JSON list of C-alpha atoms in Angstrom, two decimals:
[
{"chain": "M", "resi": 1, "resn": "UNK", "atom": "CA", "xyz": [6.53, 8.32, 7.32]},
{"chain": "M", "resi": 2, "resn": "UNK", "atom": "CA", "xyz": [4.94, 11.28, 5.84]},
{"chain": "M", "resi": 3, "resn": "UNK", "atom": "CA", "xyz": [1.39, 10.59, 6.60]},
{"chain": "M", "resi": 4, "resn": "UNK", "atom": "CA", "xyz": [-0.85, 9.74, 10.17]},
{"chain": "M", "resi": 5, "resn": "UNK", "atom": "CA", "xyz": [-0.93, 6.44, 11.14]},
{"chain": "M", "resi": 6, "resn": "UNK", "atom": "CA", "xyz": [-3.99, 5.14, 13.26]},
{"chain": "M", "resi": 7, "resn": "UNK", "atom": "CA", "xyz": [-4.76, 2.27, 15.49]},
{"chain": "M", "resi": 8, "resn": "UNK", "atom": "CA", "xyz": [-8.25, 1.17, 17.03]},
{"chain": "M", "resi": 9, "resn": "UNK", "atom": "CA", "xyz": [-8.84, -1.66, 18.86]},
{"chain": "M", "resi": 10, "resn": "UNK", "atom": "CA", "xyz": [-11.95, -3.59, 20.20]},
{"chain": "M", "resi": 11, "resn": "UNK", "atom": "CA", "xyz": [-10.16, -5.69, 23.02]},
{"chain": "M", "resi": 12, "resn": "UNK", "atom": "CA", "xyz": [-7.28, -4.11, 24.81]},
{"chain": "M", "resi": 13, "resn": "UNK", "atom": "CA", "xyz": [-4.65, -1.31, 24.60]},
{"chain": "M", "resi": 14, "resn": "UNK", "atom": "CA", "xyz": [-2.49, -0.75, 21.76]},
{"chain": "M", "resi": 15, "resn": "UNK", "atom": "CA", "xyz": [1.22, -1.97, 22.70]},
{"chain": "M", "resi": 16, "resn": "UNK", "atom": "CA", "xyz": [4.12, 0.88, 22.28]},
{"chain": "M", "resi": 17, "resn": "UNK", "atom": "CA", "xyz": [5.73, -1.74, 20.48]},
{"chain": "M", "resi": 18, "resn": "UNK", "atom": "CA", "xyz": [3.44, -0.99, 17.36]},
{"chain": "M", "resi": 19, "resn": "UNK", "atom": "CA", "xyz": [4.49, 2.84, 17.31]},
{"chain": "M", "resi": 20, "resn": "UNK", "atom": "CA", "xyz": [8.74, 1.74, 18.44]},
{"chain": "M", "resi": 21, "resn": "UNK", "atom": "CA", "xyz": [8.20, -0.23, 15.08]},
{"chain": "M", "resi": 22, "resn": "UNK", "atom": "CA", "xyz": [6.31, 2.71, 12.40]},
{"chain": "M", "resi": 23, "resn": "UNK", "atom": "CA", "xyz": [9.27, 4.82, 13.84]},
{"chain": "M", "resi": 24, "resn": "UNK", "atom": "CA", "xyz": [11.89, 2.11, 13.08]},
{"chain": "M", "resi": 25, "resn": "UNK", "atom": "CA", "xyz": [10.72, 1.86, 9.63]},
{"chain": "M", "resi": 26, "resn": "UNK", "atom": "CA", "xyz": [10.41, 5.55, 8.99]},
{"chain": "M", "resi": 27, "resn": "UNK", "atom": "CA", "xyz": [14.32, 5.79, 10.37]},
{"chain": "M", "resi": 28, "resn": "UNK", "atom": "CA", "xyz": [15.13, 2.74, 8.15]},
{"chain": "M", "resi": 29, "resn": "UNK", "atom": "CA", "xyz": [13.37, 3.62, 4.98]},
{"chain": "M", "resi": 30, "resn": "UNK", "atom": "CA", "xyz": [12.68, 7.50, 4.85]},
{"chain": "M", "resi": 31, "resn": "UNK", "atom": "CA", "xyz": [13.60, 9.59, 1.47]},
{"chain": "M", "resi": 32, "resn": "UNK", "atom": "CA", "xyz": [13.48, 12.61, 4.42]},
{"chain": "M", "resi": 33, "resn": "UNK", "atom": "CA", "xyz": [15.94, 11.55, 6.12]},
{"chain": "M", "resi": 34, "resn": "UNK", "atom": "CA", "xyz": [20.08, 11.65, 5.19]},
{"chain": "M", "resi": 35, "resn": "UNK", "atom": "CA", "xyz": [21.00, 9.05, 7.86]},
{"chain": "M", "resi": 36, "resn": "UNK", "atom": "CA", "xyz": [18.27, 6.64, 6.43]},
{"chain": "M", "resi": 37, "resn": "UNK", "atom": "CA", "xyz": [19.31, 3.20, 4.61]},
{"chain": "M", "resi": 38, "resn": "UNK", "atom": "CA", "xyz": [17.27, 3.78, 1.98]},
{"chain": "M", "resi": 39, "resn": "UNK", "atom": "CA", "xyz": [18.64, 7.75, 1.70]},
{"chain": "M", "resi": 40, "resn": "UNK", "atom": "CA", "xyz": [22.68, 6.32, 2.05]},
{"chain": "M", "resi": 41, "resn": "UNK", "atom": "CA", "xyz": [21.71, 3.46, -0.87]},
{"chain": "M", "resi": 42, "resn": "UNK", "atom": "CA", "xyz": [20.15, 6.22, -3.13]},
{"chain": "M", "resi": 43, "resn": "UNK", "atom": "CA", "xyz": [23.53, 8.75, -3.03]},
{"chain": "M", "resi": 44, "resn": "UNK", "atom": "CA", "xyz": [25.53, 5.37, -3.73]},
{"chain": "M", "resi": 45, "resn": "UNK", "atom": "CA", "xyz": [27.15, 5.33, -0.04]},
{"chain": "M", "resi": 46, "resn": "UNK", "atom": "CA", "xyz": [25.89, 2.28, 1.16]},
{"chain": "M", "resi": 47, "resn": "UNK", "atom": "CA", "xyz": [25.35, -1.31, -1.03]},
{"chain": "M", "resi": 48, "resn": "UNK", "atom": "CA", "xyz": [22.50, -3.11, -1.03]},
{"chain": "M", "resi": 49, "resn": "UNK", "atom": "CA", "xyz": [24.71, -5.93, -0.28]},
{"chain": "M", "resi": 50, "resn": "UNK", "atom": "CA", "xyz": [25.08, -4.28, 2.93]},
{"chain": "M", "resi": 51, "resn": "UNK", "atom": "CA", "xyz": [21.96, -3.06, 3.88]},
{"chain": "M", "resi": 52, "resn": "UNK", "atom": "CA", "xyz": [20.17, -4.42, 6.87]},
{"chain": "M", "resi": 53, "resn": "UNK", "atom": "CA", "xyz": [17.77, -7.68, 6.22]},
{"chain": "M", "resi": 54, "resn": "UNK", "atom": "CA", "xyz": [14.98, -5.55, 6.28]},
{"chain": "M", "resi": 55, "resn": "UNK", "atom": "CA", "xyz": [15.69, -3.54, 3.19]},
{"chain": "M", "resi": 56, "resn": "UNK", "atom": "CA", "xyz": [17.34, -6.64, 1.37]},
{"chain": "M", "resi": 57, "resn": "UNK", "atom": "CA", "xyz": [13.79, -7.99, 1.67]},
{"chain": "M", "resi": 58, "resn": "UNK", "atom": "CA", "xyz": [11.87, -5.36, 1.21]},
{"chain": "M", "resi": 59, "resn": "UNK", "atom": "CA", "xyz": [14.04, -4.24, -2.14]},
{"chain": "M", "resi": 60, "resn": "UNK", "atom": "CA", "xyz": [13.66, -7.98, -3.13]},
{"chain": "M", "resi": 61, "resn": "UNK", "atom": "CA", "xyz": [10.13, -7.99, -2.58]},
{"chain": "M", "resi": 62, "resn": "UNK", "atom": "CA", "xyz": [9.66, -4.64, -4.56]},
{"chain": "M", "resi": 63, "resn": "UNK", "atom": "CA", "xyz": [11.73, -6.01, -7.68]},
{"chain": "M", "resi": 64, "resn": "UNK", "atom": "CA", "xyz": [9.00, -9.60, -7.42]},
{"chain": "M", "resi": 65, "resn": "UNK", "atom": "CA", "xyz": [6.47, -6.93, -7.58]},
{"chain": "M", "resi": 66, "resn": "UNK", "atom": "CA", "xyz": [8.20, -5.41, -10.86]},
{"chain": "M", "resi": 67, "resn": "UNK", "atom": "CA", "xyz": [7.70, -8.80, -12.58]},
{"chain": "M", "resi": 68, "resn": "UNK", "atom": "CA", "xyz": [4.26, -9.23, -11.71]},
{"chain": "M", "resi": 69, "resn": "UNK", "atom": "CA", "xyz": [2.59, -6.19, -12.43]},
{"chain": "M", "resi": 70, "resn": "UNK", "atom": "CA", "xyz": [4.62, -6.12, -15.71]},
{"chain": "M", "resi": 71, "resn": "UNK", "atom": "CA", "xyz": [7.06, -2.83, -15.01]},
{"chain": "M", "resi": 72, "resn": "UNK", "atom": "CA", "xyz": [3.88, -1.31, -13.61]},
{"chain": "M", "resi": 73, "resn": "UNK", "atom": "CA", "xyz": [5.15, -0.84, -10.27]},
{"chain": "M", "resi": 74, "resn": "UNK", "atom": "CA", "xyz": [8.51, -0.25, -10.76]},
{"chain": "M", "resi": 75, "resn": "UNK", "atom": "CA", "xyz": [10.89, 2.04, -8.05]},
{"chain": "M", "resi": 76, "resn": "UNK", "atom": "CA", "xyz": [13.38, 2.52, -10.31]},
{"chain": "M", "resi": 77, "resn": "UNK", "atom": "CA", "xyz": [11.12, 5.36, -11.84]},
{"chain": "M", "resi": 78, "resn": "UNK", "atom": "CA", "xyz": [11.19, 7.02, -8.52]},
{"chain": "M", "resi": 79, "resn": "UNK", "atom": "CA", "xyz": [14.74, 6.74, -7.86]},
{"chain": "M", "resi": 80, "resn": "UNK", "atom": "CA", "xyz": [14.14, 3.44, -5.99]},
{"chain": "M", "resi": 81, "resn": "UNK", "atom": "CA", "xyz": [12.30, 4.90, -3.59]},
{"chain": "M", "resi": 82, "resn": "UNK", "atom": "CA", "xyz": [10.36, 1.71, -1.90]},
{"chain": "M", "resi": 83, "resn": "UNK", "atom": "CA", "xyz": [7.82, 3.85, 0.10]},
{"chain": "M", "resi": 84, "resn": "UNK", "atom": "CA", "xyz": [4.63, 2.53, -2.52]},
{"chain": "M", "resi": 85, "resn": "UNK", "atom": "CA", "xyz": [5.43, -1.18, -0.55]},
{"chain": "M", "resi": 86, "resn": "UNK", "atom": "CA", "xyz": [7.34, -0.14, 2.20]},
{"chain": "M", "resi": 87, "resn": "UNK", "atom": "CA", "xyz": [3.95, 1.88, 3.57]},
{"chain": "M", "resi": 88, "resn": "UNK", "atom": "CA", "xyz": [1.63, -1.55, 2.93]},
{"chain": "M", "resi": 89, "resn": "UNK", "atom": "CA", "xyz": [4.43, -3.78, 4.45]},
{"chain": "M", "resi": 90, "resn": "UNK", "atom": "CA", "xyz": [4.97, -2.00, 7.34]},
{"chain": "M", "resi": 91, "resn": "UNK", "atom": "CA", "xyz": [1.70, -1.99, 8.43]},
{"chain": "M", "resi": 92, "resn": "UNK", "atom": "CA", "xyz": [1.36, -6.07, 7.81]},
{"chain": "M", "resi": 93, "resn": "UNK", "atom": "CA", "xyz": [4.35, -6.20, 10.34]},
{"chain": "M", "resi": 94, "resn": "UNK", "atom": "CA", "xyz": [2.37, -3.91, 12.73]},
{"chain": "M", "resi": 95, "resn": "UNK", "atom": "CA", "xyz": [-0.89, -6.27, 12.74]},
{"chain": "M", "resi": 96, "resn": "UNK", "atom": "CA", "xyz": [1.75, -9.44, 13.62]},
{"chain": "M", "resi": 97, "resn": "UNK", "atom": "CA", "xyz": [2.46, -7.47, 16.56]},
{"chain": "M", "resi": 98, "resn": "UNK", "atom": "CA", "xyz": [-0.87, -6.96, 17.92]},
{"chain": "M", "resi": 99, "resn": "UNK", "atom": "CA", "xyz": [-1.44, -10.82, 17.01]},
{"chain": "M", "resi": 100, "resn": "UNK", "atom": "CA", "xyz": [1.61, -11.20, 19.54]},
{"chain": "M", "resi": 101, "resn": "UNK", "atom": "CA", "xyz": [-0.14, -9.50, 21.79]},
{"chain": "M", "resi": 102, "resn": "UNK", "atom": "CA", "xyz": [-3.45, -11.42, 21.79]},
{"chain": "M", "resi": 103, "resn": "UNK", "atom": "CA", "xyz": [-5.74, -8.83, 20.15]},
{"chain": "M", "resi": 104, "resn": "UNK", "atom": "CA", "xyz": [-8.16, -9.99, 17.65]},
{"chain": "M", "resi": 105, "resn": "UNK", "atom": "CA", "xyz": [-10.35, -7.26, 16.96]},
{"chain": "M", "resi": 106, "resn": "UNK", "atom": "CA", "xyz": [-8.44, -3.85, 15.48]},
{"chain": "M", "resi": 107, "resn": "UNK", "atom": "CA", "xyz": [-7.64, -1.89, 13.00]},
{"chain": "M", "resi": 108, "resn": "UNK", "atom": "CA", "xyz": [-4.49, 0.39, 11.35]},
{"chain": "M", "resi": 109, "resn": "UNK", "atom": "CA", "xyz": [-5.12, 3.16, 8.90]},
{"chain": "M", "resi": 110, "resn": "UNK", "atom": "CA", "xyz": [-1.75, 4.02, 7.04]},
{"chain": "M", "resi": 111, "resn": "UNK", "atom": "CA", "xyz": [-2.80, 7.35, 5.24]},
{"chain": "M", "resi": 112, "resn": "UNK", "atom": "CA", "xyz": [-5.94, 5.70, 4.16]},
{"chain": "M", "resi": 113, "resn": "UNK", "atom": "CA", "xyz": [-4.73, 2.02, 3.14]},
{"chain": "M", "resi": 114, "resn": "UNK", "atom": "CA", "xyz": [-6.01, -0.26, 5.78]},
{"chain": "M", "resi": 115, "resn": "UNK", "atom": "CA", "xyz": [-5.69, -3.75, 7.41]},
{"chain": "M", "resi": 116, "resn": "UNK", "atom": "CA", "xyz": [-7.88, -5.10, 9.95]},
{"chain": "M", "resi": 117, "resn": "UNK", "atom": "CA", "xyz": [-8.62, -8.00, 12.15]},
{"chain": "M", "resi": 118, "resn": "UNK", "atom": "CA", "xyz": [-12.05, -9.23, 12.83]},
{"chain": "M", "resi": 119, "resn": "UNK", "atom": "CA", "xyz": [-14.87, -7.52, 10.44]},
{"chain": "M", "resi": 120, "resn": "UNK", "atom": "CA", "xyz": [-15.16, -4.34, 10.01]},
{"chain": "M", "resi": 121, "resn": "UNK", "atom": "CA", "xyz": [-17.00, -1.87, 7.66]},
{"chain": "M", "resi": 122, "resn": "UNK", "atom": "CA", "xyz": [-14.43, 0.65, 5.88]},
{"chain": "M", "resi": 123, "resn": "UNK", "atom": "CA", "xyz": [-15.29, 3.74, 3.78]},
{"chain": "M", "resi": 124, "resn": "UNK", "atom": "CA", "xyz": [-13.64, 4.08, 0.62]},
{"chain": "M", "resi": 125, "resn": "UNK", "atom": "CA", "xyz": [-13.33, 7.72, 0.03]},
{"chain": "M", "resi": 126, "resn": "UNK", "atom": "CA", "xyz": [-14.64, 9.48, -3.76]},
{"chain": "M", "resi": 127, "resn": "UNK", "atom": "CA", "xyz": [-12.31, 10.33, -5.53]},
{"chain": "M", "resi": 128, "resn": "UNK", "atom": "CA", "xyz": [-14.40, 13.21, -6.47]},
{"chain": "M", "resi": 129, "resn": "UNK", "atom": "CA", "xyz": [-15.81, 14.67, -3.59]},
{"chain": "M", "resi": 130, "resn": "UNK", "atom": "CA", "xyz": [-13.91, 14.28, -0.60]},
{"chain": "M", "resi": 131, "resn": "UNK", "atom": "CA", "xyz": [-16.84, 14.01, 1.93]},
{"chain": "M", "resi": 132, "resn": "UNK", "atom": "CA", "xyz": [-18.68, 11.19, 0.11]},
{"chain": "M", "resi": 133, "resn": "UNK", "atom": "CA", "xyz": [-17.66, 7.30, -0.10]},
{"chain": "M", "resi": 134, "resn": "UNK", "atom": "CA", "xyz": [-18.04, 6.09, -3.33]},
{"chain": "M", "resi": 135, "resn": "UNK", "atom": "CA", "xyz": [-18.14, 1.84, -1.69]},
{"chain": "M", "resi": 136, "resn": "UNK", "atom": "CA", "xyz": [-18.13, 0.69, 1.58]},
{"chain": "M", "resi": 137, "resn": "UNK", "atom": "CA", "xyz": [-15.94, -2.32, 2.10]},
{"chain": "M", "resi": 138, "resn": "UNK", "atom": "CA", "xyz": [-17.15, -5.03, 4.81]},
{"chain": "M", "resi": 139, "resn": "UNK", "atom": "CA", "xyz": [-14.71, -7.28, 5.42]},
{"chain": "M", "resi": 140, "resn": "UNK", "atom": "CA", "xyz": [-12.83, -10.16, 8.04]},
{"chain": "M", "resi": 141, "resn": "UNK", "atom": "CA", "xyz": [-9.65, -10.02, 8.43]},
{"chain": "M", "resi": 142, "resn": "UNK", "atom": "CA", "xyz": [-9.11, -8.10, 5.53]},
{"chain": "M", "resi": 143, "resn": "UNK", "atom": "CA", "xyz": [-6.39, -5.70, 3.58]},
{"chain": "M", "resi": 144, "resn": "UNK", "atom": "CA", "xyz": [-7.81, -2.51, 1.29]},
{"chain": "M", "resi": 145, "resn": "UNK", "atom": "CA", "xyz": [-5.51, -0.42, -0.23]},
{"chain": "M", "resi": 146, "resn": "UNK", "atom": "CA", "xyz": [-6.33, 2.50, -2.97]},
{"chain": "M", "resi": 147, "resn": "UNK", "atom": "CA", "xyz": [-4.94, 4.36, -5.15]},
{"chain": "M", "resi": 148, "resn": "UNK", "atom": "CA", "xyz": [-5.91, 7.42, -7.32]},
{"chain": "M", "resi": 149, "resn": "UNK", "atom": "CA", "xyz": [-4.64, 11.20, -7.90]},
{"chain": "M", "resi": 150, "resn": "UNK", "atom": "CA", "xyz": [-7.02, 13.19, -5.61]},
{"chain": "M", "resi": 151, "resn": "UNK", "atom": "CA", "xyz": [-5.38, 13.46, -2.75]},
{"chain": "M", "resi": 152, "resn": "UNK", "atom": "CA", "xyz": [-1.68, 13.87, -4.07]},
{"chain": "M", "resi": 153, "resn": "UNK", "atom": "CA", "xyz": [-2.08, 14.85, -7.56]},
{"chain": "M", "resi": 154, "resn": "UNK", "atom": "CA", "xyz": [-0.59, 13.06, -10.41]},
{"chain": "M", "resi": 155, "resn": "UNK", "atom": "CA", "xyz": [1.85, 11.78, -8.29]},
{"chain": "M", "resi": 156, "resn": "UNK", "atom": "CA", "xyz": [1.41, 7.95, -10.03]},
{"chain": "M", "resi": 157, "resn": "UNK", "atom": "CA", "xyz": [3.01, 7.67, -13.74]},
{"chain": "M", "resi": 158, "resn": "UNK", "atom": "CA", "xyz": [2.93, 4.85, -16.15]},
{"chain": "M", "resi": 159, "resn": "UNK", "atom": "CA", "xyz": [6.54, 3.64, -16.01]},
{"chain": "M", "resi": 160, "resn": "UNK", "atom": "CA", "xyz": [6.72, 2.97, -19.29]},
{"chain": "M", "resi": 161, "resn": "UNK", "atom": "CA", "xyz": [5.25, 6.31, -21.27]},
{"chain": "M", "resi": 162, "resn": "UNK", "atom": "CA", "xyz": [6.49, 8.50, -18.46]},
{"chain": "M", "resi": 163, "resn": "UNK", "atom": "CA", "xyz": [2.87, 9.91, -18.60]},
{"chain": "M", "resi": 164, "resn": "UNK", "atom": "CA", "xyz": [0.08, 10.27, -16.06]},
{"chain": "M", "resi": 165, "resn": "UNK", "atom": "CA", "xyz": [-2.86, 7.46, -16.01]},
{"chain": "M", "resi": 166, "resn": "UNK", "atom": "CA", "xyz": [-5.31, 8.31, -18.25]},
{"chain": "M", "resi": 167, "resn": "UNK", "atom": "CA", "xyz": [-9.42, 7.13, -18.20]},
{"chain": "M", "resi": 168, "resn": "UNK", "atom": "CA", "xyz": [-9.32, 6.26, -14.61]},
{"chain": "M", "resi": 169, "resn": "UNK", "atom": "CA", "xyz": [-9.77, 8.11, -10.90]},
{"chain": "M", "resi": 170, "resn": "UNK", "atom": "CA", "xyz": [-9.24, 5.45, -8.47]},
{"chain": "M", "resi": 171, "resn": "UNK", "atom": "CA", "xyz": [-8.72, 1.79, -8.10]},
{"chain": "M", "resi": 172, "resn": "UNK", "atom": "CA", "xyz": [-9.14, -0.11, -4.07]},
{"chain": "M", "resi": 173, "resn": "UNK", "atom": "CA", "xyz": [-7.40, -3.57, -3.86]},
{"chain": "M", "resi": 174, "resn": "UNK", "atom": "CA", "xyz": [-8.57, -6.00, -1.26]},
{"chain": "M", "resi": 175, "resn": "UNK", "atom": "CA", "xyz": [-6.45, -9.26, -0.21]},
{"chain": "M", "resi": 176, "resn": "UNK", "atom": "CA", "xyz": [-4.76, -10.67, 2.93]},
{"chain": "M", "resi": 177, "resn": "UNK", "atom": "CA", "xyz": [-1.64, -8.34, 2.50]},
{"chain": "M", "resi": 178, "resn": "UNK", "atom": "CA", "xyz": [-1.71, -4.84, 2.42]},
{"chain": "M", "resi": 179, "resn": "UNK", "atom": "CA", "xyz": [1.99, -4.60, 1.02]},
{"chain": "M", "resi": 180, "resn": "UNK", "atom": "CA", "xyz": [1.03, -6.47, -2.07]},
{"chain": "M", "resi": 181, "resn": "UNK", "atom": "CA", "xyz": [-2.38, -4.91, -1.81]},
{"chain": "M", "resi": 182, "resn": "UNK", "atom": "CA", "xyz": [-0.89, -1.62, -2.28]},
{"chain": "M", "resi": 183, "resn": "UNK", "atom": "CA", "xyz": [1.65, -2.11, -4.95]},
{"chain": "M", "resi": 184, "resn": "UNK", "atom": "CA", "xyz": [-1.12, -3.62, -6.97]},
{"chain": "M", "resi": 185, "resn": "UNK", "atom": "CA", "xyz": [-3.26, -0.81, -7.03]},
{"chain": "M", "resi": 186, "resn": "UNK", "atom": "CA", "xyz": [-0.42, 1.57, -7.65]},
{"chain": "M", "resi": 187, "resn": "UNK", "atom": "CA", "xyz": [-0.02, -0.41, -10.41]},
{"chain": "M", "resi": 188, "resn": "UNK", "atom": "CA", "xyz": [-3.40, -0.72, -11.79]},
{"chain": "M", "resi": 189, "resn": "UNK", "atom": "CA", "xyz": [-3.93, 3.24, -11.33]},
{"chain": "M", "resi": 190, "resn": "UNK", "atom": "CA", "xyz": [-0.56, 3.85, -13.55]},
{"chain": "M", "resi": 191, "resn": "UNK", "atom": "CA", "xyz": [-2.47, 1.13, -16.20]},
{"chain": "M", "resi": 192, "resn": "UNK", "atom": "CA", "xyz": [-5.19, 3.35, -17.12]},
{"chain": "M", "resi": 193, "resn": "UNK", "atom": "CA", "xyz": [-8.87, 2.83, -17.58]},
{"chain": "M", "resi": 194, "resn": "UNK", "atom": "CA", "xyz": [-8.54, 1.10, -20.79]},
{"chain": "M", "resi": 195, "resn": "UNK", "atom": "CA", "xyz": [-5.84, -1.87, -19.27]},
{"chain": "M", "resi": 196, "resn": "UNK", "atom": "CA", "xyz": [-6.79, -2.11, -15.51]},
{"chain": "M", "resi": 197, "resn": "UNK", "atom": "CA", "xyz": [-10.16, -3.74, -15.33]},
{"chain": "M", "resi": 198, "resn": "UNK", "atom": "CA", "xyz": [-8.66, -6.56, -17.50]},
{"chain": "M", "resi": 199, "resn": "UNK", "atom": "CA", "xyz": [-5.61, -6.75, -15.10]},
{"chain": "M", "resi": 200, "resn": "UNK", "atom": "CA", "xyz": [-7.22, -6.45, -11.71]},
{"chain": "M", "resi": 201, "resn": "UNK", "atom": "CA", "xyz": [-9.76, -9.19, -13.22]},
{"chain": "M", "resi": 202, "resn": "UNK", "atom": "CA", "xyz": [-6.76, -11.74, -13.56]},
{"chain": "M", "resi": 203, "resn": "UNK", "atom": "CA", "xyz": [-5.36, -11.11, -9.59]},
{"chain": "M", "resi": 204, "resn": "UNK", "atom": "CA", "xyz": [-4.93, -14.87, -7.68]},
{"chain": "M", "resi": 205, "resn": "UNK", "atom": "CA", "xyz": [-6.56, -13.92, -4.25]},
{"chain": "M", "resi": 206, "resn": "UNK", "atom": "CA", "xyz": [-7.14, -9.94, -4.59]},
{"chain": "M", "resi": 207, "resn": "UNK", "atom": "CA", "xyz": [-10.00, -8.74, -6.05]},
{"chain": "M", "resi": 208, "resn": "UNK", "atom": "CA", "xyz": [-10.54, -5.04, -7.09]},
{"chain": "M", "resi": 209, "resn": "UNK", "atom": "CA", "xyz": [-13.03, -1.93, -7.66]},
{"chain": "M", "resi": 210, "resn": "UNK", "atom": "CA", "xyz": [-11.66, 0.38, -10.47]},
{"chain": "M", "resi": 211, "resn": "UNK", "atom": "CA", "xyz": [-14.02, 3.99, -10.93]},
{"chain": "M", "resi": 212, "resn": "UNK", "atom": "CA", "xyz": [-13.23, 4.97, -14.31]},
{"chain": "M", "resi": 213, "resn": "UNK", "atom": "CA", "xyz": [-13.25, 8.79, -15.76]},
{"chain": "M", "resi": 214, "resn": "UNK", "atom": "CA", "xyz": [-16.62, 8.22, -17.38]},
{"chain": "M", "resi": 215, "resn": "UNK", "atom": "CA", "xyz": [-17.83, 7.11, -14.14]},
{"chain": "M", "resi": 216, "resn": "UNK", "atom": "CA", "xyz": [-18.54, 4.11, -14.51]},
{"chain": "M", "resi": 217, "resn": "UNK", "atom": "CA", "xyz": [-17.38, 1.86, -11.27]},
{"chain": "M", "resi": 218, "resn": "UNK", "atom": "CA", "xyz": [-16.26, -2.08, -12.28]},
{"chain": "M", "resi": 219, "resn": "UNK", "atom": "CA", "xyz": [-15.47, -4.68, -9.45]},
{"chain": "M", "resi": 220, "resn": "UNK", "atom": "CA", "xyz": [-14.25, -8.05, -9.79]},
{"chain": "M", "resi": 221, "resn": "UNK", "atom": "CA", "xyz": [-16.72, -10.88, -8.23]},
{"chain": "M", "resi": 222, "resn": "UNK", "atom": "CA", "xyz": [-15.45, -10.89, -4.87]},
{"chain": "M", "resi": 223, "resn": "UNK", "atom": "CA", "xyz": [-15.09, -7.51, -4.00]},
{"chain": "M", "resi": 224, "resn": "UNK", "atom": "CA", "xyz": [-16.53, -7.69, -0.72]},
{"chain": "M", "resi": 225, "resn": "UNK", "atom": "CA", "xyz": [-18.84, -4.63, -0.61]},
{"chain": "M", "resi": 226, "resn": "UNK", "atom": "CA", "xyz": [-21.48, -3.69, 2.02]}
]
């Protein structure tokens, strides 16, 4: 999947189940690889008619996510690649493993966007000086996604000017899925400074914590910070 994936928990061993599936979805899903659904939909060789459930979901899910974050988070602009939910999602079906399995206290790290059970305290990394946090997060049973351009460069555009975010550096989503979590603060980082706080403000059960290029740092009422 392009990116570590880490899993700690409190009250037994982690089940090879939760690794069979984060290689299942990377062989589903990957851009990487030829033989991948998502690779054989994007040259045209296979419909999405005829794509597993999986990716009929997913794909459905990512067009919802079109409509709510008003073309914000939109795949078509990276040749509907789905990997901005796909990454979020994937980990959400790893946690209802581990719930299978009787664990209540862990937690998965997906290339920094995280989802835990039980509380925990998680660091959310500056996005100007990678050995500093600029919040920590303390939350139960929680979802925290971020996005920004310091770890990947401008690899986030606004979908509809074709241009990188201006007036902003990061912006963390928390919520009770990290797949929605995710796209919404993709979405908020393509915004801008001057649109997201007013977006993230409006979010039905997500709350957010947007660090501006001035550096000024806004967070809606419920941001649950140490």
């Amino acid at each position: 999947m392009g990116m570590g994936i880490v899993v700690a928990t409190r009250d037994g061993d982690v089940p090879e189940d939760v690794f069979d599936w984060f290689r299942h979805v990377d062989q589903t899903f990957s851009t990487y690889k030829e033989d991948s659904e998502v690779s054989r939909i994007r040259r045209g060789e296979l419909t999405v008619e005829d794509a597993s459930e999986e990716v009929r979901r997913v794909l459905g899910r990512c067009a919802e996510l079109r409509e709510e974050t008003s073309g914000f988070f939109d795949i078509a602009v990276v040749d509907g690649d789905p990997s901005g939910y796909v990454k979020g999602w994937s980990v959400d079906e790893a946690a209802a493993i581990l719930d299978r399995a009787g664990l209540q206290e862990y937690a998965i790290n997906a290339g920094g966007d995280i989802r835990v059970r039980g509380t925990w305290r998680i660091g959310i990394q500056h996005p100007l000086d990678p050995q500093s946090l600029a919040k920590e997060v303390e939350g139960t049973d929680v979802a925290v996604a971020t996005s920004g351009a310091y770890e990947r460069g401008d690899h986030v555009r606004d979908p509809h000017s074709k241009h990188a975010p201006a007036g902003i550096l990061s912006v963390t989503i928390t919520g009770p899925d990290l797949g929605t979590a995710d796209a919404y603060a993709t979405a908020a980082f393509a915004m801008g400074g001057h649109r997201a706080p007013n977006w993230t403000a409006q979010l039905n059960g997500y709350e957010a914590m947007t660090i501006l290029a001035d550096g000024r740092v806004l967070s809606t009422p419920g941001f649950p910070a140490a």
